[in-house]
Tab-separated table of C-alpha atoms in Angstrom:
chain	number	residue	atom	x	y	z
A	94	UNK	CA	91.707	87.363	121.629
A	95	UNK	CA	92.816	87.711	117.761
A	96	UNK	CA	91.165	90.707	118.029
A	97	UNK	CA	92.792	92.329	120.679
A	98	UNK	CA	96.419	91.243	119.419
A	99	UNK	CA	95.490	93.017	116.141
A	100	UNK	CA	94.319	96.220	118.298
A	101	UNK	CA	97.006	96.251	119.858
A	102	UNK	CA	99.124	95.522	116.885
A	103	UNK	CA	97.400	98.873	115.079
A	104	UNK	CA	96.142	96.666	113.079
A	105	UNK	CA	92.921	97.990	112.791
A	106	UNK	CA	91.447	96.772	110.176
A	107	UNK	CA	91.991	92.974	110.966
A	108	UNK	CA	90.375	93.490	114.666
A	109	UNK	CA	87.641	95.168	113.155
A	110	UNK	CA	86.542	91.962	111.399
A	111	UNK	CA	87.585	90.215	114.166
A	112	UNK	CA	85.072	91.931	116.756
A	113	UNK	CA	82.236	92.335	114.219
A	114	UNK	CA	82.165	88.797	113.783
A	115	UNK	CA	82.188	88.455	117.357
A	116	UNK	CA	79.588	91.439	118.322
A	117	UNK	CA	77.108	89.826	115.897
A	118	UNK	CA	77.031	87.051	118.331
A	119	UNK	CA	77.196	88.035	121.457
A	120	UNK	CA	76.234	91.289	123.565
A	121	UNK	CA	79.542	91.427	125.100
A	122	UNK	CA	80.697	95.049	126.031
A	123	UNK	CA	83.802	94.719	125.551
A	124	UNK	CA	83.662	93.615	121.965
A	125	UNK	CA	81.702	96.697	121.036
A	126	UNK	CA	84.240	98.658	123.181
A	127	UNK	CA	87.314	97.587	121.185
A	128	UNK	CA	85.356	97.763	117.969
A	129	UNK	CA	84.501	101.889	118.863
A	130	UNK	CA	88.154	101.846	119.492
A	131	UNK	CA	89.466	100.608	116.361
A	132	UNK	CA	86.985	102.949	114.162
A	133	UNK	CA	87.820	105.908	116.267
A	134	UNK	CA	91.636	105.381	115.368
A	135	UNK	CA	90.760	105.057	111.696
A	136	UNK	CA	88.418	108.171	112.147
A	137	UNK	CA	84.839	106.644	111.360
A	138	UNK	CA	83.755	108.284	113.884
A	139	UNK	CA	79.881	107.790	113.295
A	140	UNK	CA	80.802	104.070	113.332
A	141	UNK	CA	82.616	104.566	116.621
A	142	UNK	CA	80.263	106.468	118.015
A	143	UNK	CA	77.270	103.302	117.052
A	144	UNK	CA	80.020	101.188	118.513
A	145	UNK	CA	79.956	102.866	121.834
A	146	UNK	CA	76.230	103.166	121.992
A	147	UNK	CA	75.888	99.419	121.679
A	148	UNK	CA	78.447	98.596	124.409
A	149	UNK	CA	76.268	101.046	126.656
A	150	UNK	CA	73.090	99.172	125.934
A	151	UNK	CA	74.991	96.407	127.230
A	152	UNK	CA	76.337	98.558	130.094
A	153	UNK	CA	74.654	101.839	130.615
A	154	UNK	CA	77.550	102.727	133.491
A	155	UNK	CA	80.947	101.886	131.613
A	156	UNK	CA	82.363	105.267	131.323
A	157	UNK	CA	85.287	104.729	128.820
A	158	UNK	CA	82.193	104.101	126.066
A	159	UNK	CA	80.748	107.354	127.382
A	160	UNK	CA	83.470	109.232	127.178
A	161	UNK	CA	84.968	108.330	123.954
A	162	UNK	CA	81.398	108.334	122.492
A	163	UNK	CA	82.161	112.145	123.405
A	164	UNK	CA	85.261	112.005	121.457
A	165	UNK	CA	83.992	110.547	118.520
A	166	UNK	CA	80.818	112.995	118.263
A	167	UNK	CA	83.571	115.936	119.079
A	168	UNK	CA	85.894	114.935	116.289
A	169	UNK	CA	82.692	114.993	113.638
A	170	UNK	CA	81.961	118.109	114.506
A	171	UNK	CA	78.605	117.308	116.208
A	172	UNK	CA	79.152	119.315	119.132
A	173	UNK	CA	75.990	118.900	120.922
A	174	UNK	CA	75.827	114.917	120.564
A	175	UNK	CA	79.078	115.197	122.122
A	176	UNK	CA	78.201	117.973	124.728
A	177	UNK	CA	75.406	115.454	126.379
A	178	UNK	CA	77.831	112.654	126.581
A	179	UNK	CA	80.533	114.666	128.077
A	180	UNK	CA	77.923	116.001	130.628
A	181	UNK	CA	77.371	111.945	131.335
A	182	UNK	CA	81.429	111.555	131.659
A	183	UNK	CA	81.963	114.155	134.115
A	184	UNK	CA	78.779	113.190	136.095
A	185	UNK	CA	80.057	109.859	136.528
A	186	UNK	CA	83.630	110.935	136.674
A	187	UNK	CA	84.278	114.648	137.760
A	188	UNK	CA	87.854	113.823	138.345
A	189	UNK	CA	88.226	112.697	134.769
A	190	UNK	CA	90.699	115.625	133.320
A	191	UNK	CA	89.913	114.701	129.741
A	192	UNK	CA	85.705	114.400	130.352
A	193	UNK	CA	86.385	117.789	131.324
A	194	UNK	CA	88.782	118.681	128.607
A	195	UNK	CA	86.256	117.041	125.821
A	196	UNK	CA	83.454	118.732	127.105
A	197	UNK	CA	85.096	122.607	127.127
A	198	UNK	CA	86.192	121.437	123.381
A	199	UNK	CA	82.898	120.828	122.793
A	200	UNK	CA	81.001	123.654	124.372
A	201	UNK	CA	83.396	125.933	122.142
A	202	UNK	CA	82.865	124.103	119.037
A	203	UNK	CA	79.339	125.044	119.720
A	204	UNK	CA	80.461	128.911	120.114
A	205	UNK	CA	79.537	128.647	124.116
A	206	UNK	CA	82.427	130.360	125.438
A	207	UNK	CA	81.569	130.726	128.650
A	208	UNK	CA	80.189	127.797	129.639
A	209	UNK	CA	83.372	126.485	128.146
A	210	UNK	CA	85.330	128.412	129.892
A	211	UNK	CA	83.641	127.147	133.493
A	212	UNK	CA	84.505	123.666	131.708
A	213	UNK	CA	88.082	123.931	131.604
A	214	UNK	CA	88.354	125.661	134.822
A	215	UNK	CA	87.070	122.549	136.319
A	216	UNK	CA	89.802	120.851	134.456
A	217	UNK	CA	92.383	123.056	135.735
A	218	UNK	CA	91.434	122.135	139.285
A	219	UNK	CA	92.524	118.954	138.655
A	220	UNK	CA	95.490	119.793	136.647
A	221	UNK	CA	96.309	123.543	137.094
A	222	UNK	CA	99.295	123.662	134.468
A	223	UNK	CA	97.500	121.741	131.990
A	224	UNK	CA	98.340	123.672	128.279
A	225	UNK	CA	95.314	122.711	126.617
A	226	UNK	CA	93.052	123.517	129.014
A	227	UNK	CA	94.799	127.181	129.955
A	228	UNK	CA	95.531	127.965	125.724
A	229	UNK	CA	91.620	126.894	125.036
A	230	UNK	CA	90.324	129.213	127.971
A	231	UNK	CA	92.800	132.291	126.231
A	232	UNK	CA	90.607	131.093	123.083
A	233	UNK	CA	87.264	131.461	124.042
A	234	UNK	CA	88.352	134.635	125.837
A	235	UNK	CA	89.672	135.749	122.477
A	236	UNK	CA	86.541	134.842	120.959
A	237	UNK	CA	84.433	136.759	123.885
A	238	UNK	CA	86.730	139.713	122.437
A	239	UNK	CA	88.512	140.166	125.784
A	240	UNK	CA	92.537	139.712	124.269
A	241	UNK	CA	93.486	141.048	127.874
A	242	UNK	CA	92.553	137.984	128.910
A	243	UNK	CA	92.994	135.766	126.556
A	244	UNK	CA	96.917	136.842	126.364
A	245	UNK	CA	97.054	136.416	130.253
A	246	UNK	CA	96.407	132.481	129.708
A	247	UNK	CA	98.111	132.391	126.900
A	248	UNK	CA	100.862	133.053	128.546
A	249	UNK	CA	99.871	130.692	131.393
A	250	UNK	CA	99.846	128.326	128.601
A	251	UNK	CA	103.085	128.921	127.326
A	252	UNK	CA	104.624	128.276	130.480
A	253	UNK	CA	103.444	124.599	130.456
A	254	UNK	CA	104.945	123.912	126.752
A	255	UNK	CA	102.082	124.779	124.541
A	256	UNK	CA	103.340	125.453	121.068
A	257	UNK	CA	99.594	126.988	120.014
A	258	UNK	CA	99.776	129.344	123.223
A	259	UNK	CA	103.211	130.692	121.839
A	260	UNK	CA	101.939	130.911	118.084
A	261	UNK	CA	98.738	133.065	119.762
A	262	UNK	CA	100.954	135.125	121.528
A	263	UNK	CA	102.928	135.911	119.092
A	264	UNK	CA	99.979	136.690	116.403
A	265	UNK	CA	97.559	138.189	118.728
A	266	UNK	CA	99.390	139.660	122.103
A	267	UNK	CA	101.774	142.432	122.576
A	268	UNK	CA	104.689	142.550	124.325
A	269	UNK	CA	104.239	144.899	127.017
């Protein structure tokens, strides 16, 4: 419980030695969970991502472990740890708009444009104004060198409040 006031609290550092103490003893997932948690938000994101892996021994099926086990591999930069655990969130959870989100972040941190592209289009079925998804799908298009298209969801973008969408339009698209 100390743990999850300090959590809560931001206090990340005390709940972290509050659930270590309390994962060495005892295989309880959500211990492990909240410890993930906490190193994610102080970006040791290797240590999150053990954190995660040990609440899924516990509980192969709890998809916020998967999923942010994603998000930790995805903010280190190791996009195909976080590719296959994406894959896992959106199996379990295809309605989950960020599993889909995290996984077309991914898949274009790994230069595969495409496949990110089919990614986020899945995402945009379940949201279809979300920014991030429509500016990321103008990125890989850029990347793909096809501006037509990228500028097209760019703009789409831009429309739902994304300041990066405006920024590319402005440095990549012209006016027409």
């Amino acid at each position: 419980l100390k743990g999850i006031i300090r959590y809560k609290q931001q206090d990340y550092h005390g709940a972290i030695e509050h659930f270590s103490e309390f994962s060495k003893n005892s295989e309880n997932e959500n211990g492990w969970m909240y410890l993930g948690l906490c190193h994610l938000a102080m970006q040791n994101f290797q240590v999150a991502q053990n954190a995660f892996e040990r609440c899924l021994e516990v509980n192969p099926e709890n998809f916020n472990a998967i999923y942010n086990a994603g998000l930790a591999a995805y903010q280190d930069e190791r996009y195909v740890t976080a590719i296959e655990f994406f894959v896992k969130a959106t199996q379990m959870n295809g309605e989950s708009l960020p599993a889909w989100i995290g996984l077309g972040l991914s898949q274009n941190g790994y230069s595969k444009f495409e496949q990110s592209n089919l990614s986020l289009r899945n995402a945009l079925a379940i949201q279809p104004n979300n920014g991030s998804a429509l500016y990321n799908i103008g990125v890989n298009y850029y990347n793909l060198n096809d501006t037509q298209n990228a500028c097209e969801y760019w703009q789409r973008a831009e429309k739902s409040a994304s300041l990066p969408a405006q920024l590319a339009l402005e440095q990549f698209c012209q006016e027409k």
